[in-house]
């Protein structure tokens, strides 16, 4: 594992967003769902408005190359993940700064930005805010990796439903944005989202495959049914614009995927999860992914704002830390993304493991009292509910 | 997963050890290495001295059955693991109680004893002491499980070097004692040991296989070279009594096994690890395992006593919690015992996961300062050293 790392500590100031702001002004008359697509279209026509400052760091592929070919999904997707990363970091920083304004004496926590390149091809940008007042650990990563697929990584892909021959000579391209946000206050749920684009080429017979995957899911510690309904409704609206069957299908897939098998419980209250989206065509599949990404901020930030100033007890915090132990169990034992990452040669483990909470606990045989609020959450994790 | 659980909170009083004490008096003229073998021999001849109070709980197989056939390795091994469990719990409780005597005001933490039986066959006894003043979490488990081997579990066994045919009809028997001891003070290392006996019968062709596995290894947070040398020397002495090549071989295997591949570092300073011991014959292989088990208390308890009253800083504690995060990574991602356990139908996940620390931390991109004591430990974890 050899990579070149450039690290900066960065506050996402609004003045760094000049390019996007202009863009947003232009876009305000359009609906939310189409804004990302339009930004990409506008980027092409107004190339001068896109520069390195539009993102959290320099892009992995030179920006000029990314803007040079509007037909390449690889390039479109890299621009897309860079934009999602910037937008989410910007929103989180605003929340972190706002809470800080209450007493105004402290310098608030900022995102650390690490741009790394991979000897084998590609690289990534990791943005991590740690030990903040609102966010105990929040990471938003993008990565663009390509090369030859090793046997263990191919095996991970196979379990996603792609059956490649054992002796196939495979080239791959993977680009994605991935985030886990662990707030400090146990009243505020943890959020996870991940959107990715894959291409695999079987060099033996020159067959090419592409697909999108992704999802957004939430892990509360104290259940607030209104918040959970808002979260699911926002995701459902994003799905419904593309296919009326998607929400039900991907909600169910999410409950099945984020499942801690040995404990027979879900990690959280679900959301969306999908893999292998290669229909009806590349453009429409990408449009759906963009709608999902557009829903990240509206599904989650209101939930943060609703709860961030609620008080909590010592035992609420202890319960949150125990549930974070379960989060670690899921991510290290079952999560295919983590496994795929850790066996991909030259991948950066610090970026993969930023999903782990700052602190977690394991207490032997902990079991919440029947009827307690902890128990009420467990009922939902043991038996996923329909929220909308 | 259906199991019957009987739970008690238990202090290991010396008066519960009457049977063993008499035995020990009789054995005092013999060398340490042969004491366990002799106890088993004496147990047979002095049946009245062995009763349920000799152990932390009732045995899994009825005691009368266990004492009825001195030729059966299954039975001898179950008695052996029950005895190791009792001896280790007893020693740990003594340390916990002693430290408590300093101010004398607090009731000290005791082992919780859970005896569980498994619908599919067998069961186990888990002894866990949590949130003590010396031991933040200490678990000593025994388990006796048997039945038909499922495909995932067979796969785990295969990676231990046993190649069973894919369509083989396999019956298995596994009995072991397993322990992880996480002290509170960062000056005191974590200890892990595990000794096990396996039998697999291929029903298709009636072939039988048996083997022993096990090891003892230590994970310090602050390196004390004298302690590490003592630890390795004690293990080497145990090996040397049986085969002069064992220590080098199993020390190397330990460094290779307890390796966190994605971080390119060892979990701790090693010790012994072996698998597939089926030579020179069953009796001598078991004698070797017993010598290793006899070394557990003398290799570790002096290290605890040397360090338990040393002071430590906030940053020492933070460093310990970060290293405990690495411990979690190893156990959940790489440890075959954990994987084997979690995929074995009817296994008890609380017993398997008692190995996880009470608290662990993950800080993004933490890197110790060159030349610091944290860095000195890392040098050893990056490049295992010869200690004796």
mmCIF file of N, CA and C in Angstrom, chain A residues 71-177:
data_model
loop_
_atom_site.group_PDB
_atom_site.id
_atom_site.type_symbol
_atom_site.label_atom_id
_atom_site.label_comp_id
_atom_site.label_asym_id
_atom_site.label_seq_id
_atom_site.Cartn_x
_atom_site.Cartn_y
_atom_site.Cartn_z
ATOM 1 N N UNK A 71 -19.819 12.586 -22.115
ATOM 2 C CA UNK A 71 -20.461 11.302 -22.381
ATOM 3 C C UNK A 71 -19.961 10.215 -21.442
ATOM 4 N N UNK A 72 -18.808 10.434 -20.840
ATOM 5 C CA UNK A 72 -18.208 9.378 -20.018
ATOM 6 C C UNK A 72 -18.854 9.323 -18.634
ATOM 7 N N UNK A 73 -19.481 8.198 -18.307
ATOM 8 C CA UNK A 73 -20.101 8.069 -16.984
ATOM 9 C C UNK A 73 -19.041 8.094 -15.891
ATOM 10 N N UNK A 74 -17.868 7.545 -16.172
ATOM 11 C CA UNK A 74 -16.790 7.600 -15.172
ATOM 12 C C UNK A 74 -16.528 9.049 -14.752
ATOM 13 N N UNK A 75 -16.438 9.916 -15.748
ATOM 14 C CA UNK A 75 -16.117 11.319 -15.464
ATOM 15 C C UNK A 75 -17.293 12.045 -14.815
ATOM 16 N N UNK A 76 -18.490 11.776 -15.353
ATOM 17 C CA UNK A 76 -19.682 12.416 -14.762
ATOM 18 C C UNK A 76 -19.819 12.007 -13.306
ATOM 19 N N UNK A 77 -19.555 10.741 -13.037
ATOM 20 C CA UNK A 77 -19.752 10.256 -11.668
ATOM 21 C C UNK A 77 -18.695 10.823 -10.726
ATOM 22 N N UNK A 78 -17.491 11.005 -11.202
ATOM 23 C CA UNK A 78 -16.464 11.595 -10.326
ATOM 24 C C UNK A 78 -16.852 13.030 -9.956
ATOM 25 N N UNK A 79 -17.336 13.787 -10.942
ATOM 26 C CA UNK A 79 -17.787 15.161 -10.644
ATOM 27 C C UNK A 79 -18.966 15.130 -9.665
ATOM 28 N N UNK A 80 -19.851 14.169 -9.868
ATOM 29 C CA UNK A 80 -21.032 14.035 -9.001
ATOM 30 C C UNK A 80 -20.632 13.748 -7.543
ATOM 31 N N UNK A 81 -19.732 12.797 -7.329
ATOM 32 C CA UNK A 81 -19.374 12.469 -5.936
ATOM 33 C C UNK A 81 -18.620 13.618 -5.271
ATOM 34 N N UNK A 82 -17.812 14.327 -6.058
ATOM 35 C CA UNK A 82 -17.101 15.492 -5.493
ATOM 36 C C UNK A 82 -18.106 16.548 -5.025
ATOM 37 N N UNK A 83 -19.172 16.713 -5.811
ATOM 38 C CA UNK A 83 -20.178 17.716 -5.461
ATOM 39 C C UNK A 83 -20.981 17.274 -4.233
ATOM 40 N N UNK A 84 -21.361 15.992 -4.172
ATOM 41 C CA UNK A 84 -22.101 15.494 -3.005
ATOM 42 C C UNK A 84 -21.244 15.691 -1.749
ATOM 43 N N UNK A 85 -19.966 15.361 -1.862
ATOM 44 C CA UNK A 85 -19.070 15.504 -0.707
ATOM 45 C C UNK A 85 -19.042 16.949 -0.215
ATOM 46 N N UNK A 86 -18.868 17.862 -1.139
ATOM 47 C CA UNK A 86 -18.815 19.272 -0.752
ATOM 48 C C UNK A 86 -20.128 19.724 -0.107
ATOM 49 N N UNK A 87 -21.237 19.370 -0.732
ATOM 50 C CA UNK A 87 -22.548 19.809 -0.217
ATOM 51 C C UNK A 87 -22.793 19.289 1.202
ATOM 52 N N UNK A 88 -22.482 18.016 1.421
ATOM 53 C CA UNK A 88 -22.757 17.436 2.736
ATOM 54 C C UNK A 88 -21.817 18.035 3.787
ATOM 55 N N UNK A 89 -20.538 18.127 3.467
ATOM 56 C CA UNK A 89 -19.588 18.721 4.424
ATOM 57 C C UNK A 89 -20.019 20.145 4.777
ATOM 58 N N UNK A 90 -20.467 20.879 3.784
ATOM 59 C CA UNK A 90 -20.881 22.262 3.984
ATOM 60 C C UNK A 90 -22.064 22.343 4.950
ATOM 61 N N UNK A 91 -23.039 21.460 4.768
ATOM 62 C CA UNK A 91 -24.214 21.449 5.659
ATOM 63 C C UNK A 91 -23.832 21.061 7.086
ATOM 64 N N UNK A 92 -22.976 20.049 7.196
ATOM 65 C CA UNK A 92 -22.571 19.599 8.539
ATOM 66 C C UNK A 92 -21.775 20.689 9.252
ATOM 67 N N UNK A 93 -20.909 21.358 8.510
ATOM 68 C CA UNK A 93 -20.106 22.430 9.111
ATOM 69 C C UNK A 93 -21.018 23.560 9.599
ATOM 70 N N UNK A 94 -22.060 23.844 8.831
ATOM 71 C CA UNK A 94 -22.999 24.902 9.251
ATOM 72 C C UNK A 94 -23.637 24.538 10.591
ATOM 73 N N UNK A 95 -24.046 23.257 10.742
ATOM 74 C CA UNK A 95 -24.661 22.819 11.998
ATOM 75 C C UNK A 95 -23.640 22.909 13.136
ATOM 76 N N UNK A 96 -22.434 22.448 12.881
ATOM 77 C CA UNK A 96 -21.379 22.471 13.892
ATOM 78 C C UNK A 96 -21.081 23.913 14.319
ATOM 79 N N UNK A 97 -21.028 24.819 13.368
ATOM 80 C CA UNK A 97 -20.710 26.222 13.661
ATOM 81 C C UNK A 97 -21.863 26.898 14.403
ATOM 82 N N UNK A 98 -23.099 26.550 14.015
ATOM 83 C CA UNK A 98 -24.262 27.192 14.619
ATOM 84 C C UNK A 98 -24.334 26.853 16.106
ATOM 85 N N UNK A 99 -24.170 25.595 16.419
ATOM 86 C CA UNK A 99 -24.219 25.192 17.813
ATOM 87 C C UNK A 99 -23.130 25.913 18.594
ATOM 88 N N UNK A 100 -21.993 26.088 17.944
ATOM 89 C CA UNK A 100 -20.864 26.742 18.577
ATOM 90 C C UNK A 100 -21.171 28.192 18.926
ATOM 91 N N UNK A 101 -22.025 28.827 18.129
ATOM 92 C CA UNK A 101 -22.333 30.234 18.345
ATOM 93 C C UNK A 101 -23.036 30.483 19.674
ATOM 94 N N UNK A 102 -23.572 29.437 20.300
ATOM 95 C CA UNK A 102 -24.315 29.614 21.544
ATOM 96 C C UNK A 102 -23.463 30.311 22.611
ATOM 97 N N UNK A 103 -22.244 29.851 22.799
ATOM 98 C CA UNK A 103 -21.423 30.637 23.726
ATOM 99 C C UNK A 103 -20.338 31.442 23.007
ATOM 100 N N UNK A 104 -20.042 31.049 21.803
ATOM 101 C CA UNK A 104 -19.160 31.871 20.983
ATOM 102 C C UNK A 104 -17.696 31.907 21.401
ATOM 103 N N UNK A 105 -17.349 31.126 22.438
ATOM 104 C CA UNK A 105 -15.970 31.207 22.938
ATOM 105 C C UNK A 105 -15.027 30.200 22.297
ATOM 106 N N UNK A 106 -15.615 29.185 21.683
ATOM 107 C CA UNK A 106 -14.768 28.102 21.208
ATOM 108 C C UNK A 106 -14.627 28.135 19.694
ATOM 109 N N UNK A 107 -13.476 27.792 19.266
ATOM 110 C CA UNK A 107 -13.213 27.553 17.851
ATOM 111 C C UNK A 107 -13.911 26.240 17.528
ATOM 112 N N UNK A 108 -14.752 26.205 16.533
ATOM 113 C CA UNK A 108 -15.456 24.947 16.281
ATOM 114 C C UNK A 108 -14.577 23.972 15.506
ATOM 115 N N UNK A 109 -14.957 22.693 15.570
ATOM 116 C CA UNK A 109 -14.184 21.654 14.873
ATOM 117 C C UNK A 109 -14.376 21.796 13.369
ATOM 118 N N UNK A 110 -13.318 21.524 12.632
ATOM 119 C CA UNK A 110 -13.377 21.646 11.173
ATOM 120 C C UNK A 110 -13.076 20.313 10.505
ATOM 121 N N UNK A 111 -13.465 20.227 9.251
ATOM 122 C CA UNK A 111 -13.130 19.028 8.489
ATOM 123 C C UNK A 111 -11.634 18.999 8.183
ATOM 124 N N UNK A 112 -11.040 17.857 8.421
ATOM 125 C CA UNK A 112 -9.690 17.606 7.942
ATOM 126 C C UNK A 112 -9.842 16.973 6.564
ATOM 127 N N UNK A 113 -9.114 17.480 5.595
ATOM 128 C CA UNK A 113 -9.254 16.986 4.224
ATOM 129 C C UNK A 113 -7.969 16.279 3.804
ATOM 130 N N UNK A 114 -8.075 14.999 3.495
ATOM 131 C CA UNK A 114 -6.914 14.231 3.024
ATOM 132 C C UNK A 114 -7.163 13.773 1.596
ATOM 133 N N UNK A 115 -6.334 14.247 0.715
ATOM 134 C CA UNK A 115 -6.420 13.768 -0.670
ATOM 135 C C UNK A 115 -5.270 12.783 -0.859
ATOM 136 N N UNK A 116 -5.619 11.597 -1.313
ATOM 137 C CA UNK A 116 -4.580 10.579 -1.467
ATOM 138 C C UNK A 116 -4.676 9.955 -2.853
ATOM 139 N N UNK A 117 -3.524 9.581 -3.395
ATOM 140 C CA UNK A 117 -3.535 8.909 -4.696
ATOM 141 C C UNK A 117 -2.941 7.523 -4.511
ATOM 142 N N UNK A 118 -3.380 6.648 -5.368
ATOM 143 C CA UNK A 118 -3.084 5.232 -5.226
ATOM 144 C C UNK A 118 -2.141 4.826 -6.346
ATOM 145 N N UNK A 119 -1.077 4.141 -5.980
ATOM 146 C CA UNK A 119 -0.076 3.763 -6.979
ATOM 147 C C UNK A 119 -0.710 2.935 -8.097
ATOM 148 N N UNK A 120 -1.647 2.066 -7.722
ATOM 149 C CA UNK A 120 -2.275 1.166 -8.692
ATOM 150 C C UNK A 120 -3.280 1.880 -9.587
ATOM 151 N N UNK A 121 -3.594 3.139 -9.296
ATOM 152 C CA UNK A 121 -4.553 3.881 -10.120
ATOM 153 C C UNK A 121 -5.632 4.516 -9.269
ATOM 154 N N UNK A 122 -5.853 5.813 -9.469
ATOM 155 C CA UNK A 122 -6.920 6.498 -8.740
ATOM 156 C C UNK A 122 -6.488 7.016 -7.388
ATOM 157 N N UNK A 123 -7.474 7.193 -6.530
ATOM 158 C CA UNK A 123 -7.214 7.744 -5.200
ATOM 159 C C UNK A 123 -8.509 8.146 -4.548
ATOM 160 N N UNK A 124 -8.423 9.100 -3.641
ATOM 161 C CA UNK A 124 -9.641 9.509 -2.953
ATOM 162 C C UNK A 124 -9.449 10.786 -2.168
ATOM 163 N N UNK A 125 -10.553 11.291 -1.664
ATOM 164 C CA UNK A 125 -10.530 12.460 -0.789
ATOM 165 C C UNK A 125 -11.349 12.106 0.446
ATOM 166 N N UNK A 126 -10.703 12.129 1.606
ATOM 167 C CA UNK A 126 -11.402 11.839 2.858
ATOM 168 C C UNK A 126 -11.562 13.131 3.642
ATOM 169 N N UNK A 127 -12.787 13.412 4.050
ATOM 170 C CA UNK A 127 -13.053 14.596 4.867
ATOM 171 C C UNK A 127 -13.601 14.099 6.194
ATOM 172 N N UNK A 128 -12.888 14.379 7.263
ATOM 173 C CA UNK A 128 -13.314 13.883 8.573
ATOM 174 C C UNK A 128 -13.316 15.023 9.592
ATOM 175 N N UNK A 129 -14.441 15.165 10.275
ATOM 176 C CA UNK A 129 -14.552 16.124 11.373
ATOM 177 C C UNK A 129 -14.666 15.281 12.636
ATOM 178 N N UNK A 130 -13.787 15.505 13.597
ATOM 179 C CA UNK A 130 -13.761 14.633 14.761
ATOM 180 C C UNK A 130 -13.866 15.459 16.029
ATOM 181 N N UNK A 131 -14.541 14.889 17.018
ATOM 182 C CA UNK A 131 -14.604 15.499 18.344
ATOM 183 C C UNK A 131 -15.220 16.891 18.307
ATOM 184 N N UNK A 132 -16.204 17.052 17.431
ATOM 185 C CA UNK A 132 -16.924 18.318 17.394
ATOM 186 C C UNK A 132 -17.944 18.360 18.518
ATOM 187 N N UNK A 133 -18.656 19.486 18.632
ATOM 188 C CA UNK A 133 -19.650 19.607 19.694
ATOM 189 C C UNK A 133 -20.957 18.939 19.280
ATOM 190 N N UNK A 134 -21.275 18.993 18.016
ATOM 191 C CA UNK A 134 -22.467 18.287 17.527
ATOM 192 C C UNK A 134 -22.068 16.913 16.992
ATOM 193 N N UNK A 135 -21.026 16.879 16.191
ATOM 194 C CA UNK A 135 -20.624 15.626 15.548
ATOM 195 C C UNK A 135 -19.380 15.062 16.234
ATOM 196 N N UNK A 136 -19.567 13.892 16.818
ATOM 197 C CA UNK A 136 -18.446 13.252 17.491
ATOM 198 C C UNK A 136 -17.464 12.725 16.434
ATOM 199 N N UNK A 137 -18.026 12.257 15.336
ATOM 200 C CA UNK A 137 -17.190 11.834 14.204
ATOM 201 C C UNK A 137 -18.057 11.852 12.957
ATOM 202 N N UNK A 138 -17.629 12.602 11.972
ATOM 203 C CA UNK A 138 -18.375 12.662 10.717
ATOM 204 C C UNK A 138 -17.376 12.550 9.592
ATOM 205 N N UNK A 139 -17.572 11.561 8.749
ATOM 206 C CA UNK A 139 -16.651 11.379 7.631
ATOM 207 C C UNK A 139 -17.420 11.355 6.326
ATOM 208 N N UNK A 140 -16.888 12.030 5.340
ATOM 209 C CA UNK A 140 -17.464 11.977 3.988
ATOM 210 C C UNK A 140 -16.298 11.725 3.038
ATOM 211 N N UNK A 141 -16.285 10.555 2.451
ATOM 212 C CA UNK A 141 -15.176 10.154 1.582
ATOM 213 C C UNK A 141 -15.629 10.004 0.152
ATOM 214 N N UNK A 142 -14.749 10.335 -0.759
ATOM 215 C CA UNK A 142 -14.981 9.893 -2.138
ATOM 216 C C UNK A 142 -13.755 9.077 -2.536
ATOM 217 N N UNK A 143 -13.972 8.148 -3.447
ATOM 218 C CA UNK A 143 -12.814 7.437 -3.981
ATOM 219 C C UNK A 143 -13.065 7.048 -5.419
ATOM 220 N N UNK A 144 -11.994 6.992 -6.153
ATOM 221 C CA UNK A 144 -12.010 6.624 -7.570
ATOM 222 C C UNK A 144 -10.877 5.626 -7.704
ATOM 223 N N UNK A 145 -11.232 4.351 -7.842
ATOM 224 C CA UNK A 145 -10.161 3.361 -7.948
ATOM 225 C C UNK A 145 -10.391 2.483 -9.170
ATOM 226 N N UNK A 146 -9.293 2.068 -9.774
ATOM 227 C CA UNK A 146 -9.401 1.194 -10.946
ATOM 228 C C UNK A 146 -8.137 0.371 -11.043
ATOM 229 N N UNK A 147 -8.217 -0.671 -11.813
ATOM 230 C CA UNK A 147 -7.064 -1.553 -11.974
ATOM 231 C C UNK A 147 -7.530 -2.942 -12.283
ATOM 232 N N UNK A 148 -6.721 -3.905 -11.899
ATOM 233 C CA UNK A 148 -7.052 -5.311 -12.125
ATOM 234 C C UNK A 148 -7.673 -5.837 -10.839
ATOM 235 N N UNK A 149 -8.668 -6.659 -11.000
ATOM 236 C CA UNK A 149 -9.386 -7.151 -9.831
ATOM 237 C C UNK A 149 -8.698 -8.398 -9.285
ATOM 238 N N UNK A 150 -8.259 -8.343 -8.041
ATOM 239 C CA UNK A 150 -7.683 -9.523 -7.392
ATOM 240 C C UNK A 150 -8.773 -10.519 -7.046
ATOM 241 N N UNK A 151 -8.364 -11.757 -6.788
ATOM 242 C CA UNK A 151 -9.330 -12.816 -6.483
ATOM 243 C C UNK A 151 -10.232 -12.498 -5.276
ATOM 244 N N UNK A 152 -9.688 -12.003 -4.132
ATOM 245 C CA UNK A 152 -10.577 -11.752 -2.985
ATOM 246 C C UNK A 152 -11.597 -10.649 -3.288
ATOM 247 N N UNK A 153 -11.154 -9.615 -3.994
ATOM 248 C CA UNK A 153 -12.067 -8.520 -4.317
ATOM 249 C C UNK A 153 -13.140 -8.990 -5.296
ATOM 250 N N UNK A 154 -12.736 -9.833 -6.266
ATOM 251 C CA UNK A 154 -13.707 -10.372 -7.227
ATOM 252 C C UNK A 154 -14.765 -11.177 -6.481
ATOM 253 N N UNK A 155 -14.319 -11.916 -5.472
ATOM 254 C CA UNK A 155 -15.242 -12.718 -4.676
ATOM 255 C C UNK A 155 -16.262 -11.810 -3.994
ATOM 256 N N UNK A 156 -15.794 -10.681 -3.468
ATOM 257 C CA UNK A 156 -16.701 -9.725 -2.830
ATOM 258 C C UNK A 156 -17.723 -9.223 -3.845
ATOM 259 N N UNK A 157 -17.271 -8.978 -5.067
ATOM 260 C CA UNK A 157 -18.183 -8.489 -6.099
ATOM 261 C C UNK A 157 -19.193 -9.554 -6.481
ATOM 262 N N UNK A 158 -18.713 -10.794 -6.526
ATOM 263 C CA UNK A 158 -19.604 -11.895 -6.863
ATOM 264 C C UNK A 158 -20.768 -11.972 -5.901
ATOM 265 N N UNK A 159 -20.486 -11.743 -4.620
ATOM 266 C CA UNK A 159 -21.576 -11.850 -3.661
ATOM 267 C C UNK A 159 -22.568 -10.713 -3.858
ATOM 268 N N UNK A 160 -22.232 -9.764 -4.713
ATOM 269 C CA UNK A 160 -23.199 -8.736 -5.100
ATOM 270 C C UNK A 160 -24.030 -9.187 -6.286
ATOM 271 N N UNK A 161 -23.853 -10.418 -6.694
ATOM 272 C CA UNK A 161 -24.718 -10.912 -7.748
ATOM 273 C C UNK A 161 -24.091 -10.950 -9.130
ATOM 274 N N UNK A 162 -22.851 -10.496 -9.239
ATOM 275 C CA UNK A 162 -22.176 -10.560 -10.535
ATOM 276 C C UNK A 162 -21.346 -11.834 -10.559
ATOM 277 N N UNK A 163 -21.632 -12.711 -11.475
ATOM 278 C CA UNK A 163 -20.898 -13.975 -11.516
ATOM 279 C C UNK A 163 -19.835 -13.931 -12.599
ATOM 280 N N UNK A 164 -18.604 -13.687 -12.181
ATOM 281 C CA UNK A 164 -17.504 -13.711 -13.133
ATOM 282 C C UNK A 164 -16.813 -15.064 -13.029
ATOM 283 N N UNK A 165 -16.261 -15.505 -14.152
ATOM 284 C CA UNK A 165 -15.553 -16.794 -14.125
ATOM 285 C C UNK A 165 -14.324 -16.705 -13.241
ATOM 286 N N UNK A 166 -13.981 -17.828 -12.619
ATOM 287 C CA UNK A 166 -12.864 -17.849 -11.675
ATOM 288 C C UNK A 166 -11.546 -17.413 -12.290
ATOM 289 N N UNK A 167 -11.365 -17.775 -13.539
ATOM 290 C CA UNK A 167 -10.076 -17.478 -14.165
ATOM 291 C C UNK A 167 -10.136 -16.264 -15.090
ATOM 292 N N UNK A 168 -11.227 -15.498 -14.957
ATOM 293 C CA UNK A 168 -11.387 -14.339 -15.836
ATOM 294 C C UNK A 168 -10.315 -13.301 -15.525
ATOM 295 N N UNK A 169 -9.907 -12.584 -16.546
ATOM 296 C CA UNK A 169 -8.965 -11.490 -16.402
ATOM 297 C C UNK A 169 -9.819 -10.220 -16.332
ATOM 298 N N UNK A 170 -9.935 -9.655 -15.131
ATOM 299 C CA UNK A 170 -10.924 -8.592 -14.919
ATOM 300 C C UNK A 170 -10.274 -7.238 -14.663
ATOM 301 N N UNK A 171 -10.784 -6.250 -15.353
ATOM 302 C CA UNK A 171 -10.399 -4.869 -15.055
ATOM 303 C C UNK A 171 -11.600 -4.194 -14.424
ATOM 304 N N UNK A 172 -11.357 -3.346 -13.446
ATOM 305 C CA UNK A 172 -12.495 -2.701 -12.805
ATOM 306 C C UNK A 172 -12.281 -1.198 -12.648
ATOM 307 N N UNK A 173 -13.409 -0.510 -12.517
ATOM 308 C CA UNK A 173 -13.416 0.912 -12.172
ATOM 309 C C UNK A 173 -14.500 1.077 -11.123
ATOM 310 N N UNK A 174 -14.183 1.737 -10.021
ATOM 311 C CA UNK A 174 -15.184 1.961 -8.980
ATOM 312 C C UNK A 174 -15.048 3.383 -8.479
ATOM 313 N N UNK A 175 -16.158 4.081 -8.435
ATOM 314 C CA UNK A 175 -16.147 5.451 -7.940
ATOM 315 C C UNK A 175 -17.334 5.606 -7.005
ATOM 316 N N UNK A 176 -17.106 6.210 -5.845
ATOM 317 C CA UNK A 176 -18.225 6.338 -4.914
ATOM 318 C C UNK A 176 -18.019 7.425 -3.894
ATOM 319 N N UNK A 177 -19.126 7.789 -3.273
ATOM 320 C CA UNK A 177 -19.094 8.686 -2.121
ATOM 321 C C UNK A 177 -19.714 7.912 -0.964
#
